[in-house]
Amino acid sequence: MRAFNAELSKLISLPGIWLALLIGAFAPAAIAALDSIAQKEEIIAGVSTRLSEVGYIGLALGVQGVIILGVLAVSSEYLTESSESGGGQQITTSLTVVSSRIHFLLAKAGAVTVISILLCIAAIMTTVSATHLILGEYAPAFEWSRLIGAVCYWTFTALLALGITFLTKNGIIPLAVLIINSSVVSFSVLLYRVTKLAFYLPDRAGAEMFMFTDNTSTGSLFDGFHTPFTGGLVMFAWVVVVFIVAAIVFHRRDVAA
Amino acid sequence: MSVSSSRKITQILGAELDKLVTLPLIGLTLMVTFILNLGLAAAFTSVDLQEAAGTQNILNTGLSSMGYLQAGFIILGILTTCSEYTGGQIRTTLTTIPWRGFQLSTKYLALAIITIPAASITTASGVLYTFIMMKDTAVVIEIDEMIKSLAGATGYLTLTTLLSAAIGALLRRTTPALVVLLGYYFIVSPLSKDFLHNTKYFFPDTAGYYMFMPPSSDEINVLTPMEGTGISMLWTLVFITAAIVFYRKRDA
């Protein structure tokens, strides 16, 4: 518990965290607002097709905030300080204090999970109010099951980012891969046209939790492949696998270098 | 000791090139980018081959991966400038080369020297793969059109790399620079295309798109390759100038 508190306080005091929190809390609302404006024109013209997705698109893309959170939580530990201040890494101090590596990993994951959930709730609030403000009576109904799906998607994505960064020790690769993959031009969108296996990639499967519902046969962007529940399970399986690999590698690896 | 200025330039350029070549992440980035690009070209080719034969354009397919490919070059640019600031290398650099504007300009020159061959090899390999796989089914293309597109793609990637290096020098931290640039190129820009109708052609990535895309008959080509190059180059120059101005004024 004390390790968890320490991780939480380390996370909150990171300078880069403000970027993550700002993006996480407000980008979904901004995207949803822009989309709502476009939708309003279509509603007035009577050609609206994908009204039920308006707010959720913001939540699907705004996941960037927690990606930064997850990556920074680990990569900041491995950042080498300047030679004037000893050229050390925070990770050596962290592991001196919490000498069980598994405890350290779990405490970090716990801190990231808590912040991700809170951030997603904040994002949902801003997004729902933005869509209601702009669309008024046309605003889509926000169902609890889908919103919980969005919270799970954010949390799992943050944990994936954390796990991958534990493997690479450097924030660049996980940031680049995850940011691109959660954007409009995701690799999965390309790959599922080649092979059906792409539906089992974490971002595609995870998005099933809230993006694709059964009743949106009316021109939804993509048709659902899994049910929301199996989608969540597939993504959770990815998180578990990445964590097991990260735990093994982290347990066996030297801290320095 | 006074050193003649031409000798100085070659020495600084040599030092900057040395720093770039010995940075392990740079080589890794270029290699991963190259391999990923081949994989993406394969994916795009197999998607296009599933569609009706005889309608594909080899260049369009071979260059479809450009959208992803630029990520590697954005990382390259950011690494080049931000690596100076991790661990205080910048102070050693400035002790040896106290002419700041000069030093940063040669850094960009060194970066361009590395980027141009890397970009042309990477794009050419993607197009070559598509060419080999699709030569039976696709429309025949002229060789000079292909060279023009490849040159455009190389130019676009080089300008993007230099732009990223300029942003990296302005922000001086890897993570924020990466978030800002990737966020712009992969999220803001694709999303805002629907909302901005006329102004979008003046943004660096959309203008750059016209540098390498072969003219197609389906859609109206708003910009000629030359205009696209001009606008992209202007953006890069503006950011490089800003980077140099701030670099000269700011505490290291």
Coordinates of C-alpha atoms in Angstrom, one line a residue:
Chain A
M1 CA 0.0 0.0 0.0
R2 CA 2.8 2.4 0.8
A3 CA 4.5 1.4 -2.5
F4 CA 1.2 2.2 -4.2
N5 CA 1.0 5.6 -2.6
A6 CA 4.5 6.3 -3.5
E7 CA 3.9 5.4 -7.1
L8 CA 0.8 7.6 -7.2
S9 CA 2.7 10.6 -5.8
K10 CA 5.5 10.0 -8.3
L11 CA 3.1 9.9 -11.2
I12 CA 1.3 13.1 -10.1
S13 CA 4.5 15.0 -9.8
L14 CA 5.8 14.1 -13.2
P15 CA 6.0 17.2 -15.4
G16 CA 4.8 15.4 -18.5
I17 CA 1.7 14.2 -16.7
W18 CA -0.1 17.5 -17.2
L19 CA 0.1 17.0 -20.9
A20 CA -1.4 13.5 -20.5
L21 CA -4.2 14.8 -18.2
L22 CA -5.0 17.7 -20.4
I23 CA -5.2 15.6 -23.6
G24 CA -7.1 12.8 -21.8
A25 CA -9.7 15.1 -20.2
F26 CA -10.4 17.6 -23.0
A27 CA -9.4 16.0 -26.4
P28 CA -12.4 13.6 -26.4
A29 CA -14.7 16.5 -25.8
A30 CA -13.1 18.6 -28.5
I31 CA -13.3 15.8 -31.0
A32 CA -16.9 15.0 -30.0
A33 CA -17.8 18.7 -30.3
L34 CA -16.3 18.9 -33.8
D35 CA -18.1 15.7 -34.8
S36 CA -21.3 17.0 -33.3
I37 CA -21.2 20.2 -35.4
A38 CA -20.7 18.1 -38.5
Q39 CA -23.6 15.8 -37.5
K40 CA -25.9 18.7 -36.8
E41 CA -25.6 19.8 -40.4
E42 CA -26.4 16.3 -41.5
I43 CA -29.4 16.0 -39.2
I44 CA -30.8 19.3 -40.5
A45 CA -30.2 18.0 -44.0
G46 CA -31.8 14.7 -43.0
V47 CA -29.0 12.4 -44.0
S48 CA -27.5 11.6 -40.6
T49 CA -26.3 8.0 -40.4
R50 CA -24.0 7.6 -37.6
L51 CA -25.5 9.6 -34.8
S52 CA -25.1 6.9 -32.2
E53 CA -21.3 7.1 -32.5
V54 CA -20.8 10.8 -32.0
G55 CA -19.5 10.9 -28.5
Y56 CA -17.8 7.5 -28.6
I57 CA -15.5 8.5 -31.4
G58 CA -14.1 11.2 -29.1
L59 CA -13.5 8.6 -26.4
A60 CA -11.9 6.2 -28.8
L61 CA -9.4 8.8 -30.0
G62 CA -8.9 10.5 -26.7
V63 CA -7.3 7.4 -25.3
Q64 CA -4.0 9.1 -26.2
G65 CA -4.0 10.7 -22.8
V66 CA -3.7 7.4 -21.0
I67 CA -1.1 6.1 -23.5
I68 CA 1.1 9.0 -22.5
L69 CA 0.3 8.3 -18.8
G70 CA 1.3 4.6 -19.1
V71 CA 4.4 5.2 -21.1
L72 CA 5.6 8.1 -18.9
A73 CA 5.1 6.1 -15.7
V74 CA 7.8 3.7 -16.8
S75 CA 10.0 5.6 -19.1
S76 CA 10.6 8.4 -16.5
E77 CA 12.2 5.8 -14.3
Y78 CA 14.7 4.9 -16.9
L79 CA 15.6 8.5 -17.9
T80 CA 19.3 9.0 -17.4
E81 CA 20.0 12.2 -15.5
S82 CA 22.6 14.6 -16.6
S83 CA 26.2 13.9 -15.8
E84 CA 26.3 16.9 -13.4
S85 CA 23.7 15.3 -11.2
G86 CA 25.4 11.9 -11.1
G87 CA 24.1 10.4 -14.3
G88 CA 21.8 8.1 -12.3
Q89 CA 18.4 6.6 -13.0
Q90 CA 15.4 6.8 -10.8
I91 CA 14.8 3.1 -11.2
T92 CA 17.8 2.2 -9.0
T93 CA 16.4 4.3 -6.2
S94 CA 12.9 2.9 -6.7
L95 CA 14.2 -0.7 -6.5
T96 CA 16.3 0.1 -3.5
V97 CA 13.3 1.2 -1.6
V98 CA 10.8 -1.4 -2.9
S99 CA 13.1 -4.3 -3.4
S100 CA 10.5 -6.8 -4.6
R101 CA 10.3 -6.2 -8.3
I102 CA 6.8 -7.8 -8.6
H103 CA 5.5 -5.5 -5.9
F104 CA 7.0 -2.5 -7.7
L105 CA 5.4 -3.6 -11.0
L106 CA 2.0 -4.1 -9.3
A107 CA 2.1 -0.8 -7.4
K108 CA 2.9 1.0 -10.6
A109 CA 0.1 -0.8 -12.5
G110 CA -2.3 0.0 -9.7
A111 CA -1.4 3.7 -9.7
V112 CA -1.8 3.9 -13.5
T113 CA -5.1 2.0 -13.3
V114 CA -6.6 4.4 -10.7
I115 CA -5.5 7.5 -12.7
S116 CA -6.8 6.1 -16.0
I117 CA -10.2 5.3 -14.5
L118 CA -10.5 8.8 -13.0
L119 CA -9.3 10.4 -16.2
C120 CA -11.8 8.4 -18.3
I121 CA -14.6 9.4 -16.0
A122 CA -13.6 13.1 -16.4
A123 CA -13.4 12.6 -20.2
I124 CA -16.9 11.0 -20.2
M125 CA -18.3 14.0 -18.3
T126 CA -16.7 16.6 -20.6
T127 CA -17.7 14.6 -23.7
V128 CA -21.3 14.1 -22.7
S129 CA -21.8 17.7 -21.8
A130 CA -20.1 18.8 -25.1
T131 CA -22.4 16.7 -27.2
H132 CA -25.5 17.7 -25.2
L133 CA -24.5 21.3 -25.5
I134 CA -24.2 21.2 -29.3
L135 CA -26.7 18.5 -30.4
G136 CA -29.4 19.4 -27.8
E137 CA -32.3 17.1 -28.1
Y138 CA -30.6 15.0 -30.8
A139 CA -27.8 14.0 -28.5
P140 CA -27.3 10.2 -28.5
A141 CA -28.3 8.3 -25.4
F142 CA -25.3 7.4 -23.4
E143 CA -25.7 3.8 -22.1
W144 CA -24.0 2.7 -19.0
S145 CA -22.8 -0.5 -20.4
R146 CA -21.0 1.3 -23.3
L147 CA -19.5 3.9 -21.0
I148 CA -18.1 1.2 -18.7
G149 CA -16.7 -0.4 -21.9
A150 CA -15.0 2.9 -22.6
V151 CA -13.5 3.0 -19.1
C152 CA -12.2 -0.6 -19.5
Y153 CA -10.8 0.3 -22.9
W154 CA -8.8 3.2 -21.5
T155 CA -7.6 1.3 -18.5
F156 CA -6.5 -1.7 -20.6
T157 CA -4.7 0.6 -23.1
A158 CA -2.9 2.4 -20.3
L159 CA -1.8 -1.0 -18.9
L160 CA -0.6 -2.2 -22.3
A161 CA 1.4 1.0 -22.7
L162 CA 2.9 0.4 -19.2
G163 CA 3.7 -3.2 -20.0
I164 CA 5.3 -2.5 -23.4
T165 CA 7.4 0.3 -21.9
F166 CA 8.7 -2.1 -19.2
L167 CA 10.0 -4.2 -22.1
T168 CA 11.6 -1.5 -24.1
K169 CA 12.7 0.8 -21.2
N170 CA 12.4 3.7 -23.7
G171 CA 9.2 5.7 -24.3
I172 CA 9.7 6.3 -28.0
I173 CA 8.7 3.0 -29.5
P174 CA 5.6 2.4 -27.4
L175 CA 4.4 6.0 -27.8
A176 CA 4.8 5.9 -31.6
V177 CA 3.2 2.5 -32.0
L178 CA 0.3 3.1 -29.7
I179 CA -0.5 6.6 -30.8
I180 CA -0.6 5.6 -34.4
N181 CA -2.6 2.5 -33.7
S182 CA -5.3 4.3 -31.7
S183 CA -5.7 6.9 -34.4
V184 CA -7.9 7.1 -37.4
V185 CA -5.2 5.4 -39.6
S186 CA -4.6 2.4 -37.3
F187 CA -2.6 -0.6 -38.5
S188 CA -5.5 -2.8 -37.5
V189 CA -7.8 -1.1 -40.0
L190 CA -5.4 -2.0 -42.7
L191 CA -4.6 -5.4 -41.5
Y192 CA -8.1 -6.7 -41.1
R193 CA -8.6 -6.2 -44.8
V194 CA -5.8 -8.7 -45.2
T195 CA -6.6 -11.2 -42.5
K196 CA -9.4 -11.9 -40.1
L197 CA -6.8 -12.4 -37.3
A198 CA -6.5 -8.6 -37.1
F199 CA -9.8 -8.6 -35.2
Y200 CA -8.0 -10.1 -32.3
L201 CA -5.5 -7.2 -32.1
P202 CA -5.9 -5.4 -28.8
D203 CA -7.1 -2.1 -30.0
R204 CA -9.6 -3.5 -32.5
A205 CA -11.0 -6.0 -30.0
G206 CA -11.0 -3.4 -27.2
A207 CA -13.0 -0.9 -29.3
E208 CA -15.8 -3.5 -29.6
M209 CA -16.5 -2.8 -26.0
F210 CA -18.2 0.5 -26.9
M211 CA -17.7 1.5 -30.5
F212 CA -19.7 -1.2 -32.3
T213 CA -23.1 -2.1 -31.1
D214 CA -25.4 -4.7 -32.7
N215 CA -28.1 -2.2 -33.7
T216 CA -25.9 0.1 -35.8
S217 CA -26.5 -1.6 -39.1
T218 CA -27.2 1.8 -40.4
G219 CA -23.9 2.7 -41.9
S220 CA -21.7 2.3 -39.0
L221 CA -18.0 2.7 -39.8
F222 CA -17.3 -1.0 -39.4
D223 CA -19.4 -3.9 -38.4
G224 CA -18.8 -5.5 -35.1
F225 CA -17.0 -8.8 -35.0
H226 CA -17.1 -9.7 -31.4
T227 CA -19.7 -9.0 -28.8
P228 CA -18.6 -6.2 -26.4
F229 CA -17.9 -8.8 -23.7
T230 CA -15.7 -11.1 -25.8
G231 CA -14.0 -8.0 -27.2
G232 CA -13.1 -7.0 -23.7
L233 CA -11.9 -10.5 -22.9
V234 CA -9.6 -10.5 -25.9
M235 CA -8.1 -7.2 -24.9
F236 CA -7.8 -8.3 -21.3
A237 CA -6.0 -11.4 -22.5
W238 CA -3.5 -9.2 -24.3
V239 CA -2.9 -7.1 -21.2
V240 CA -2.3 -10.3 -19.1
V241 CA 0.1 -11.7 -21.6
V242 CA 2.1 -8.5 -21.9
F243 CA 2.2 -8.2 -18.2
I244 CA 3.4 -11.7 -17.7
V245 CA 6.2 -11.2 -20.3
A246 CA 7.1 -7.8 -18.8
A247 CA 7.2 -9.3 -15.2
I248 CA 9.5 -12.1 -16.3
V249 CA 11.8 -9.8 -18.3
F250 CA 11.8 -7.2 -15.5
H251 CA 12.5 -9.8 -12.9
R252 CA 15.5 -11.2 -14.7
R253 CA 17.0 -8.1 -16.1
D254 CA 19.8 -5.9 -14.7
V255 CA 18.7 -2.5 -13.8
A256 CA 21.5 -0.5 -15.3
A257 CA 22.3 -0.3 -19.1
Chain B
M1 CA 44.2 29.7 -33.1
S2 CA 42.3 30.9 -36.1
V3 CA 40.8 28.4 -38.4
S4 CA 39.6 29.3 -41.9
S5 CA 35.8 29.3 -42.1
S6 CA 35.5 26.6 -44.8
R7 CA 37.7 24.3 -42.8
K8 CA 35.5 25.1 -39.8
I9 CA 32.3 24.1 -41.7
T10 CA 33.8 20.7 -42.7
Q11 CA 35.0 20.1 -39.2
I12 CA 31.6 20.9 -37.6
L13 CA 29.7 19.0 -40.3
G14 CA 32.0 16.0 -39.7
A15 CA 31.4 16.2 -35.9
E16 CA 27.6 16.4 -36.4
L17 CA 27.6 13.5 -38.8
D18 CA 29.7 11.5 -36.4
K19 CA 27.3 12.2 -33.6
L20 CA 24.3 11.1 -35.7
V21 CA 26.0 8.0 -37.0
T22 CA 27.1 6.8 -33.6
L23 CA 23.6 7.3 -31.9
P24 CA 22.4 3.8 -31.6
L25 CA 18.7 4.7 -31.8
I26 CA 19.1 6.4 -35.2
G27 CA 20.3 3.2 -36.9
L28 CA 17.6 1.2 -35.1
T29 CA 14.9 3.7 -36.2
L30 CA 16.0 3.6 -39.8
M31 CA 16.2 -0.2 -39.9
V32 CA 12.8 -0.7 -38.2
T33 CA 11.2 1.9 -40.5
F34 CA 12.6 0.1 -43.5
I35 CA 11.3 -3.3 -42.4
L36 CA 7.9 -2.0 -41.4
N37 CA 7.6 -0.2 -44.7
L38 CA 8.1 -3.4 -46.6
G39 CA 5.6 -5.1 -44.4
L40 CA 3.0 -2.4 -45.0
A41 CA 3.7 -2.4 -48.7
A42 CA 3.0 -6.1 -48.7
A43 CA -0.2 -5.6 -46.8
F44 CA -1.4 -2.8 -49.1
T45 CA -0.5 -4.8 -52.2
S46 CA -2.4 -7.8 -51.0
V47 CA -5.4 -5.7 -50.3
D48 CA -5.3 -4.1 -53.8
L49 CA -4.7 -7.5 -55.5
Q50 CA -8.0 -8.7 -54.0
E51 CA -9.8 -5.9 -55.9
A52 CA -10.6 -6.0 -59.6
A53 CA -7.5 -6.5 -61.7
G54 CA -6.3 -4.0 -64.2
T55 CA -7.4 -0.9 -62.3
Q56 CA -4.6 -0.5 -59.8
N57 CA -1.8 2.0 -60.0
I58 CA 1.5 0.6 -58.8
L59 CA 2.6 4.0 -57.6
N60 CA -0.6 4.6 -55.6
T61 CA -0.3 1.3 -53.9
G62 CA 3.5 1.4 -53.4
L63 CA 3.2 4.8 -51.8
S64 CA 0.2 4.1 -49.6
S65 CA 2.5 3.3 -46.8
M66 CA 3.8 6.8 -46.8
G67 CA 1.3 7.8 -44.1
Y68 CA 2.9 5.3 -41.7
L69 CA 6.4 5.7 -43.0
Q70 CA 6.6 9.3 -42.0
A71 CA 6.4 8.3 -38.3
G72 CA 9.8 6.7 -38.5
F73 CA 11.3 9.9 -40.0
I74 CA 9.5 12.1 -37.4
I75 CA 11.2 10.0 -34.7
L76 CA 14.5 10.4 -36.6
G77 CA 14.2 14.2 -36.6
I78 CA 13.2 14.4 -32.9
L79 CA 16.0 12.0 -31.8
T80 CA 18.6 14.1 -33.6
T81 CA 17.9 17.3 -31.7
C82 CA 16.6 16.0 -28.4
S83 CA 19.5 13.6 -27.8
E84 CA 21.7 16.6 -27.2
Y85 CA 19.6 17.5 -24.2
T86 CA 19.5 14.2 -22.4
G87 CA 22.5 14.0 -20.0
G88 CA 23.8 17.4 -20.8
Q89 CA 25.7 16.7 -24.1
I90 CA 24.6 20.1 -25.2
R91 CA 27.1 21.8 -22.9
T92 CA 30.0 19.9 -24.3
T93 CA 28.8 20.7 -27.8
L94 CA 28.6 24.4 -27.1
T95 CA 31.9 24.4 -25.4
T96 CA 33.5 23.0 -28.5
I97 CA 31.4 24.9 -31.0
P98 CA 30.4 28.2 -29.5
W99 CA 28.7 29.5 -32.6
R100 CA 25.1 28.5 -31.9
G101 CA 23.3 29.4 -35.1
F102 CA 26.1 27.8 -37.1
Q103 CA 26.1 24.7 -35.1
L104 CA 22.4 24.1 -35.4
S105 CA 22.4 24.8 -39.2
T106 CA 25.1 22.2 -39.7
K107 CA 23.2 19.8 -37.6
Y108 CA 20.2 20.1 -40.0
L109 CA 22.6 19.7 -43.0
A110 CA 24.0 16.6 -41.4
L111 CA 20.5 15.3 -40.8
A112 CA 19.5 15.9 -44.4
I113 CA 22.7 14.1 -45.6
I114 CA 21.5 11.0 -43.7
T115 CA 17.8 11.3 -44.4
I116 CA 17.9 11.7 -48.2
P117 CA 19.5 8.3 -49.0
A118 CA 17.6 6.6 -46.2
A119 CA 14.3 8.0 -47.5
S120 CA 14.9 7.2 -51.1
I121 CA 16.0 3.6 -50.3
T122 CA 13.0 3.0 -48.1
T123 CA 10.4 4.4 -50.5
A124 CA 12.0 2.8 -53.6
S125 CA 12.0 -0.6 -51.9
G126 CA 8.3 -0.3 -51.1
V127 CA 7.5 0.7 -54.7
L128 CA 9.8 -2.0 -56.1
Y129 CA 8.0 -4.7 -54.0
T130 CA 4.6 -3.5 -55.3
F131 CA 6.0 -3.5 -58.8
I132 CA 7.2 -7.0 -58.6
M133 CA 4.0 -8.3 -57.1
M134 CA 1.6 -6.4 -59.4
K135 CA 3.3 -6.1 -62.7
D136 CA 1.0 -8.6 -64.3
T137 CA -2.3 -7.0 -63.2
A138 CA -1.7 -3.3 -62.9
V139 CA -1.7 -0.5 -65.4
V140 CA 1.8 0.0 -66.9
I141 CA 3.5 3.2 -65.6
E142 CA 6.0 5.4 -67.2
I143 CA 9.5 5.2 -65.7
D144 CA 9.9 9.0 -65.5
E145 CA 6.6 9.3 -63.7
M146 CA 7.9 6.8 -61.2
I147 CA 11.2 8.7 -60.7
K148 CA 9.3 11.9 -60.2
S149 CA 7.1 10.4 -57.5
L150 CA 10.0 8.8 -55.7
A151 CA 11.9 12.0 -55.7
G152 CA 8.8 13.8 -54.4
A153 CA 8.4 11.2 -51.7
T154 CA 12.0 11.5 -50.7
G155 CA 11.7 15.3 -50.6
Y156 CA 8.6 15.1 -48.5
L157 CA 10.2 12.7 -46.0
T158 CA 13.3 14.9 -45.8
L159 CA 11.2 18.0 -45.2
T160 CA 9.2 16.2 -42.5
T161 CA 12.4 15.0 -40.8
L162 CA 13.8 18.6 -40.7
L163 CA 10.5 20.0 -39.5
S164 CA 10.5 17.4 -36.7
A165 CA 14.1 18.2 -35.8
A166 CA 13.1 21.9 -35.6
I167 CA 10.2 21.1 -33.3
G168 CA 12.5 18.9 -31.2
A169 CA 15.0 21.8 -30.9
L170 CA 12.2 24.1 -29.8
L171 CA 10.7 21.7 -27.2
R172 CA 14.0 20.1 -26.2
R173 CA 12.3 17.1 -24.6
T174 CA 11.6 13.8 -26.5
T175 CA 8.2 12.9 -25.2
P176 CA 6.3 16.2 -25.6
A177 CA 7.9 16.6 -29.1
L178 CA 6.8 13.1 -30.1
V179 CA 3.3 13.6 -28.7
V180 CA 2.8 16.9 -30.4
L181 CA 4.1 15.7 -33.8
L182 CA 2.5 12.3 -33.9
G183 CA -0.7 13.8 -32.5
Y184 CA -0.7 16.3 -35.3
Y185 CA 0.2 14.0 -38.2
F186 CA -2.0 11.0 -37.1
I187 CA -4.9 12.5 -35.3
V188 CA -5.5 16.2 -35.7
S189 CA -4.7 16.3 -39.4
P190 CA -6.8 13.3 -40.5
L191 CA -9.7 14.5 -38.4
S192 CA -9.6 18.1 -39.4
K193 CA -9.7 17.2 -43.1
D194 CA -13.5 17.0 -42.9
F195 CA -13.9 20.3 -41.2
L196 CA -11.4 22.5 -43.1
H197 CA -12.3 22.6 -46.8
N198 CA -10.0 25.1 -48.4
T199 CA -7.4 26.0 -45.7
K200 CA -6.2 22.4 -45.3
Y201 CA -4.1 22.6 -48.4
F202 CA -1.8 25.0 -46.6
F203 CA -0.8 22.6 -43.9
P204 CA 2.6 20.9 -44.2
D205 CA 1.3 17.4 -44.5
T206 CA -1.5 18.0 -46.9
A207 CA 0.6 20.2 -49.1
G208 CA 3.4 17.6 -48.9
Y209 CA 1.0 14.9 -50.1
Y210 CA 0.9 16.5 -53.5
M211 CA 4.6 16.3 -53.7
F212 CA 4.6 12.6 -54.4
M213 CA 1.1 11.5 -55.3
P214 CA 0.9 10.9 -59.0
P215 CA -1.8 13.0 -60.7
S216 CA -5.0 11.1 -60.9
S217 CA -8.0 11.7 -63.1
D218 CA -10.6 10.9 -60.4
E219 CA -10.2 14.0 -58.2
I220 CA -9.3 17.5 -58.8
N221 CA -5.6 18.2 -58.1
V222 CA -5.6 21.3 -56.1
L223 CA -1.9 21.8 -56.0
T224 CA 0.8 20.9 -58.5
P225 CA 3.8 19.0 -57.1
M226 CA 5.8 22.2 -57.3
E227 CA 3.3 24.2 -55.2
G228 CA 3.1 21.4 -52.7
T229 CA 6.9 21.5 -52.4
G230 CA 6.9 25.2 -52.0
I231 CA 4.4 25.2 -49.1
S232 CA 6.0 22.3 -47.3
M233 CA 9.4 23.9 -47.6
L234 CA 8.1 27.2 -46.3
W235 CA 6.8 25.5 -43.2
T236 CA 10.0 23.7 -42.6
L237 CA 12.0 26.9 -43.1
V238 CA 9.8 28.8 -40.7
F239 CA 10.2 26.2 -38.0
I240 CA 14.0 25.9 -38.5
T241 CA 14.3 29.7 -38.3
A242 CA 12.3 29.8 -35.1
A243 CA 14.4 27.0 -33.7
I244 CA 17.7 28.8 -34.5
V245 CA 16.4 32.1 -33.1
F246 CA 15.3 30.5 -29.8
Y247 CA 18.5 28.4 -29.7
R248 CA 20.6 31.6 -29.9
K249 CA 18.6 33.4 -27.2
R250 CA 18.0 30.6 -24.7
D251 CA 19.9 29.2 -21.9
A252 CA 21.3 25.8 -22.7

